[in-house]
XYZ file of C-alpha atoms in Angstrom:
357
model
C 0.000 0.000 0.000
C 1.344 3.401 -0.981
C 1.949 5.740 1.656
C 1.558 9.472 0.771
C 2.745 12.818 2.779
C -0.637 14.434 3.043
C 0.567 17.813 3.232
C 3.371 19.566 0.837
C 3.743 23.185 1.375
C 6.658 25.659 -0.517
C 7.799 28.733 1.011
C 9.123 31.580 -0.795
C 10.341 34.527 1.033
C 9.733 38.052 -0.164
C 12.099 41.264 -0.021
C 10.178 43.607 -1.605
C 9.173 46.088 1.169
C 6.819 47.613 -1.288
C 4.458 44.651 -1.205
C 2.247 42.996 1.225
C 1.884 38.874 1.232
C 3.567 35.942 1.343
C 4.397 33.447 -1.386
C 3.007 30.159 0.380
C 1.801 27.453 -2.050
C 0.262 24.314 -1.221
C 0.908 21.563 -3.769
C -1.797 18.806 -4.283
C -0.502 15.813 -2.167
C -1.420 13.175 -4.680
C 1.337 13.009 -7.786
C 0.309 12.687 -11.323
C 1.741 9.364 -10.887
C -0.144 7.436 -8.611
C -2.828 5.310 -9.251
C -6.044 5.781 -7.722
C -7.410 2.801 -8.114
C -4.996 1.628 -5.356
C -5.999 2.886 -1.577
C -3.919 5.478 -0.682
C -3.206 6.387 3.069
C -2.496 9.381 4.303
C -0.048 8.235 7.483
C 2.005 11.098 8.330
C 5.848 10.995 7.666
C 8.948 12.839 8.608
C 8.850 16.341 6.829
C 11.552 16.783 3.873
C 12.362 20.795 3.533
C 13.707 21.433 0.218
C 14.013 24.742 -1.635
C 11.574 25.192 -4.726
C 12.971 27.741 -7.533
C 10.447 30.545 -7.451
C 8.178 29.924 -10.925
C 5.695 32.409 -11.329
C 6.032 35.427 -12.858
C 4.633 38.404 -10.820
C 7.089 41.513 -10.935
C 10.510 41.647 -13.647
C 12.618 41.651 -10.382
C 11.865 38.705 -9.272
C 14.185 37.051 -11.816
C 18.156 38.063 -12.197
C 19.778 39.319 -15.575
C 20.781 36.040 -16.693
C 17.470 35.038 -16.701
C 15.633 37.901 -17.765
C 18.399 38.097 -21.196
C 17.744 34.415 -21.830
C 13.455 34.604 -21.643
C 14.039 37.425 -24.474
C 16.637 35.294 -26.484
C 14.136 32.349 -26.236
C 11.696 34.924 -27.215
C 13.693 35.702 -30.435
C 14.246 32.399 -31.428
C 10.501 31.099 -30.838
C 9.128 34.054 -32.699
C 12.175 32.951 -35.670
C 10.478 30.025 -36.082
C 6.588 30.793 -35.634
C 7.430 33.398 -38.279
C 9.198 30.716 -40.917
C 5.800 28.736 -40.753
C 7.122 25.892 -38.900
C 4.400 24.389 -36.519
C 6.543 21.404 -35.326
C 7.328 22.886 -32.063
C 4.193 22.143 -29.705
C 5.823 21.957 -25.760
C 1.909 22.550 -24.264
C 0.618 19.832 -26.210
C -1.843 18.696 -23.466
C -1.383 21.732 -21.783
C -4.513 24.063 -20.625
C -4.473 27.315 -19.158
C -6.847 29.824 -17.274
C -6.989 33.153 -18.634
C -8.812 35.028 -15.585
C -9.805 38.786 -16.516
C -11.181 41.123 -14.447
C -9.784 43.584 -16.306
C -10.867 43.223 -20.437
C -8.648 43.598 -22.758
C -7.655 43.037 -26.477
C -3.910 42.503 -26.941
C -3.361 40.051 -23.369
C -6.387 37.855 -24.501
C -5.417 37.491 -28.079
C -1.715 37.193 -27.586
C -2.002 34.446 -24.305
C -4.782 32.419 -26.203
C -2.694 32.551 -29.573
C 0.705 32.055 -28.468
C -0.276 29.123 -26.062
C -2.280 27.674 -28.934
C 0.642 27.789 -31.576
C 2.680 26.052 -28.926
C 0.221 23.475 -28.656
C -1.481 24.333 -25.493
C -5.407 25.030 -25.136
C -6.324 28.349 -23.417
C -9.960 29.000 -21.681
C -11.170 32.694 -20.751
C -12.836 33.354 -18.027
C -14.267 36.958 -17.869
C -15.633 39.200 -15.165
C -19.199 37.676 -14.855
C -17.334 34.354 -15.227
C -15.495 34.358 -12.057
C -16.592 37.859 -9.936
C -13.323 36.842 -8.268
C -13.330 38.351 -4.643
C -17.201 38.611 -4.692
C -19.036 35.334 -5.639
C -15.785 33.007 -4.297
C -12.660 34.095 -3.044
C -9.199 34.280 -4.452
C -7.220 31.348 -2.562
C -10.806 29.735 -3.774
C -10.012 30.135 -7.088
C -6.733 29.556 -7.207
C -6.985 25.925 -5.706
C -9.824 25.013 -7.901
C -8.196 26.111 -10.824
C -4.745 24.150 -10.612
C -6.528 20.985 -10.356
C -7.616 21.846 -13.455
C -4.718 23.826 -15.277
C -1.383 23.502 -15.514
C -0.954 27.418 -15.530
C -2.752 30.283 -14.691
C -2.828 33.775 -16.452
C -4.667 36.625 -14.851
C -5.157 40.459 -15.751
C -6.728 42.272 -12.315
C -7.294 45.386 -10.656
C -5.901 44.754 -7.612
C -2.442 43.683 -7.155
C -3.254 41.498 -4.234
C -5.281 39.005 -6.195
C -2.158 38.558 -8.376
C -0.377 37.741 -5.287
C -3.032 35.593 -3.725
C -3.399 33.560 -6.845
C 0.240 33.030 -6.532
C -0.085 31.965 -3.269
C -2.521 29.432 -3.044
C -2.383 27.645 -6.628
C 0.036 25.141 -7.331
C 0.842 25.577 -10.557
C 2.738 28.582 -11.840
C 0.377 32.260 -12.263
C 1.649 34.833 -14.643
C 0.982 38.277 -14.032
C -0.897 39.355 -17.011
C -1.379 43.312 -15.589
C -2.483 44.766 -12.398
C -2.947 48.339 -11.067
C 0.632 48.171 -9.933
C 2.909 46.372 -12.458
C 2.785 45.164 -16.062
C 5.423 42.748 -16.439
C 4.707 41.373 -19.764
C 4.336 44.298 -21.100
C 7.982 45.323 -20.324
C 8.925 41.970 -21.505
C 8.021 42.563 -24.843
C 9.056 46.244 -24.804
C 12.723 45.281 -24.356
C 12.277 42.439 -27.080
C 10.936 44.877 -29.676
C 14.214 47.699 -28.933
C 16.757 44.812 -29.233
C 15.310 44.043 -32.799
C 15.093 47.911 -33.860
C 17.614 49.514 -31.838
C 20.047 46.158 -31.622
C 20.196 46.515 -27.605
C 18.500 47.076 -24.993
C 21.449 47.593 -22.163
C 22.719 51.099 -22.073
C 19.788 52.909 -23.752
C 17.748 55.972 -22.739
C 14.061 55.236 -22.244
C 11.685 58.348 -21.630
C 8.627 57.767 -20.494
C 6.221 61.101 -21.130
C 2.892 60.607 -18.865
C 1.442 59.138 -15.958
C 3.503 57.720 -13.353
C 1.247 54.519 -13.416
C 1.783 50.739 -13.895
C 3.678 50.616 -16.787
C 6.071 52.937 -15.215
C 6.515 50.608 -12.094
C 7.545 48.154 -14.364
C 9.939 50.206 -16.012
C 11.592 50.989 -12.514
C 11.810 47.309 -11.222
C 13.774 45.952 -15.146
C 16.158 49.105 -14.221
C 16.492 47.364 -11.007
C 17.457 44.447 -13.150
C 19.640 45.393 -16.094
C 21.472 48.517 -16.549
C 19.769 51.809 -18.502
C 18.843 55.206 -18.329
C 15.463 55.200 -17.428
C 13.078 58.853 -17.064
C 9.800 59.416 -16.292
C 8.667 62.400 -17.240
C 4.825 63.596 -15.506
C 2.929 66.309 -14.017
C 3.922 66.941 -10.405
C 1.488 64.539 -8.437
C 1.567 62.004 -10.644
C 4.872 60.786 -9.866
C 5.936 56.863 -9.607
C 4.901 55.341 -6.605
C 8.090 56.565 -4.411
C 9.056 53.060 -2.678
C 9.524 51.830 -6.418
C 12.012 54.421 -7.180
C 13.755 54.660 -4.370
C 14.068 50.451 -4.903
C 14.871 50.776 -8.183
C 17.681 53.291 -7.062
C 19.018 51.395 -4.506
C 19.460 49.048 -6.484
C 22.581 50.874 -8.547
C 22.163 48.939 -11.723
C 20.678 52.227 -13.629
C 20.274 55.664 -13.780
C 16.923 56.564 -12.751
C 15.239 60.354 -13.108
C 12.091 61.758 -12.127
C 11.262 65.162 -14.102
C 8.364 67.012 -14.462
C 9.592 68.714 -17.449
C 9.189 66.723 -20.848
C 11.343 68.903 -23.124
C 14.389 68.330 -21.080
C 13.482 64.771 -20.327
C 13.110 63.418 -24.013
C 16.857 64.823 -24.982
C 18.941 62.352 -26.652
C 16.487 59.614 -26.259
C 16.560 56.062 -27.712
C 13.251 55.181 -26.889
C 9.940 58.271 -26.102
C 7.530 55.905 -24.695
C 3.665 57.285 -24.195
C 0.674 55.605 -22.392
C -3.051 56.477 -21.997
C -4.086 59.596 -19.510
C -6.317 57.888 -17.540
C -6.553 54.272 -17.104
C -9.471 52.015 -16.976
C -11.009 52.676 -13.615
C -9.437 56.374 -14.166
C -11.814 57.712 -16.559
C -14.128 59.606 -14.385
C -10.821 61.762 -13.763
C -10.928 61.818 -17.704
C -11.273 65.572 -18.286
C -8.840 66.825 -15.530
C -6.266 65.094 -16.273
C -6.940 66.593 -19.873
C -5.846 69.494 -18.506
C -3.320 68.989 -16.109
C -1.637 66.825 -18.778
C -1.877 68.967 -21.793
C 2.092 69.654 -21.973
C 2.910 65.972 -21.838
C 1.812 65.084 -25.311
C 3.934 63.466 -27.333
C 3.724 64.638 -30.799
C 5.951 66.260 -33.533
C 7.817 68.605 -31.226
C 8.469 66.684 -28.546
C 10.281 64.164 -31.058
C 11.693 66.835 -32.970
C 13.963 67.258 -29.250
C 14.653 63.960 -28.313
C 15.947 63.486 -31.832
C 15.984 61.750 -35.359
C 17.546 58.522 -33.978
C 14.476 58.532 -31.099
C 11.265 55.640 -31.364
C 8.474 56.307 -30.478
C 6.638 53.480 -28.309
C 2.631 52.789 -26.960
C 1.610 50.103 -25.025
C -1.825 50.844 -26.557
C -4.829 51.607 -26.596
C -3.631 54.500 -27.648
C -5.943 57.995 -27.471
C -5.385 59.670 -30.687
C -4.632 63.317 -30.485
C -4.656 63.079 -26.511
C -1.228 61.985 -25.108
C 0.172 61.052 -28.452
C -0.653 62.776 -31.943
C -2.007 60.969 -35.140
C 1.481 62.103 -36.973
C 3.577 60.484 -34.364
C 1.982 57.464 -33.934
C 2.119 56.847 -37.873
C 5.799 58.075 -38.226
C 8.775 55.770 -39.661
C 9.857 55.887 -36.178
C 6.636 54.515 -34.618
C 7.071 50.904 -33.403
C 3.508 50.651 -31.751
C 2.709 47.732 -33.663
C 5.734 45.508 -34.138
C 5.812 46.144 -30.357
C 1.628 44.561 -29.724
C 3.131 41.586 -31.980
C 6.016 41.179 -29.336
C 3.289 40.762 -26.842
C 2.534 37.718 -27.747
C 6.585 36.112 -28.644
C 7.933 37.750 -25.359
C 4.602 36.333 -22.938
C 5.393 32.732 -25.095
C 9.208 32.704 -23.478
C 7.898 33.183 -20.199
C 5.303 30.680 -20.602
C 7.857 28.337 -21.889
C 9.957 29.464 -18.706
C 7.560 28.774 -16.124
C 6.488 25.568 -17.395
C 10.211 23.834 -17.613
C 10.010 23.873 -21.453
């Protein structure tokens, strides 16, 4: 008779001062491998501590440069191959995946469900009135229900403690598809899109021109990471959130600015990256942040400063004639859309990363 440790848990600490929760995870205590047509008893037996390699991928600093550089060449060399036609290459064959959104949204949805299916994998969405995570069940609900089902979890939230939760209580690994605090994937693909124009991404100038929101954040914890000059340009009060920063500074890898002046900011500038005034949940602030915003558009004059050699970058949607112009968004130097592609090759490295592949 088989004799099976009812209880598994894996600890990972956190040292991010900026964030609340822990990373406990309780694995299922019955392996793939057994047979349940057997009985199986649970008789306790002595506890074996060993440390797990941390899996999920919630913020860009949880992972070093090493592994951060390789997830983009993997990126580049998956996206090589997708783009030659070849199909052969299917590591989630059998694989599923729960796409959670609280949050809608185009690119994340098309770009998880396509990339996981081109690899093989089948992806399900669940929407807002298909969970009402928080209010019909709980998180740590969800999350246990849902790795007995999936072998990986994707989730785009409000609230960056539901990404954390998820983490914490599912068993498989959770990617952090967005949350009102950090866009990982996002960055991901960012930096994947300037190696291919620009040829690196170490040692280049990145201005960001708006909001100090989650994209931002994200920005701050890959120059935390690997070394560049990294601004954020906004309206006073709209800053970064300041523990980010100062982490991100700490940190020594990169140069890191705060300005409230755009014109300086955007001098000599690899990269003038926009993003959208006012966020979903945001948009009853709509019409003031019109105005307190106005001189952080991004359009023909601002690039005209940072400089002919300067891209211009969205993480779209993008609000025509609001924080970016028509002209500049349709410019030789616009990269908007090979960028949304690199959503999808950049979220299928970490994919492939989390799962082993």
């Amino acid at each position: 008779m088989a004799v099976i440790p009812c209880h598994c848990y894996r600890i990972v600490a956190s040292d991010k001062p900026y964030l609340s929760g822990h990373n406990l995870r309780r694995r299922s205590p019955f392996p793939s491998s057994i047979s349940f047509r057997r009985r199986i008893s649970c008789v306790a037996s002595p506890a074996v501590t060993q440390k797990v390699a941390l899996k999920d991928f919630l913020h860009i600093d949880d992972f070093d440069k090493d592994t951060i550089l390789k997830m983009l060449d993997r990126a580049i060399e998956v996206k090589a191959l997708l783009k030659s036609g070849d199909r052969s290459f299917r590591p989630f064959e059998g694989k599923t995946m729960s796409m959670i959104f609280t949050k809608p949204s185009m690119r994340t949805r098309v770009s998880f469900e396509t990339g996981f299916s081109l690899l093989g994998g089948h992806a399900i969405y669940l929407g807002p009135n298909d969970i009402q995570m928080g209010k019909r069940e709980e998180t740590r609900d969800i999350a246990r229900v849902l790795c007995r089902y999936n072998d990986i979890i994707m989730a785009r939230v409000f609230a960056h403690q539901d990404i954390l939760d998820l983490a914490k209580y599912a068993t498989v690994p959770v990617i952090n598809g967005l949350t009102d605090y950090n866009h990982p994937c996002q960055i991901m693909a960012d930096a994947l899109t300037m190696i291919e124009h620009i040829g690196r991404f170490e040692g280049t100038k990145v201005v960001y021109v708006g909001d100090g929101n989650n994209i931002v954040h994200s920005w701050l914890l890959m120059a935390s990471v690997i070394p560049f000059h990294f601004v954020c340009a906004c309206p006073k009060g709209f800053e970064p959130d300041a523990k980010t920063v100062e982490k991100a500074r700490k940190a020594g890898i990169s140069k890191i600015e705060i300005t409230n002046d755009p014109k300086e900011a955007v001098k000599g500038a690899d990269v003038v990256y926009s993003d959208v005034w006012a966020s979903m949940g945001q948009k009853e602030e709509a019409e003031h942040r019109r105005q307190v915003f106005k001189e952080f558009q991004v359009n023909k004059d601002l690039m005209e400063i940072a400089g002919s050699k300067a891209f211009f970058m969205h993480c779209l949607p993008a609000e025509r004639g609001v924080e970016v112009t028509d002209e500049v968004i349709e410019a030789p130097n616009s990269i908007v859309f090979p960028q949304a592609e690199n959503r999808m090759h950049a979220q299928n490295a970490i994919m492939l990363h989390v799962l082993g592949k």
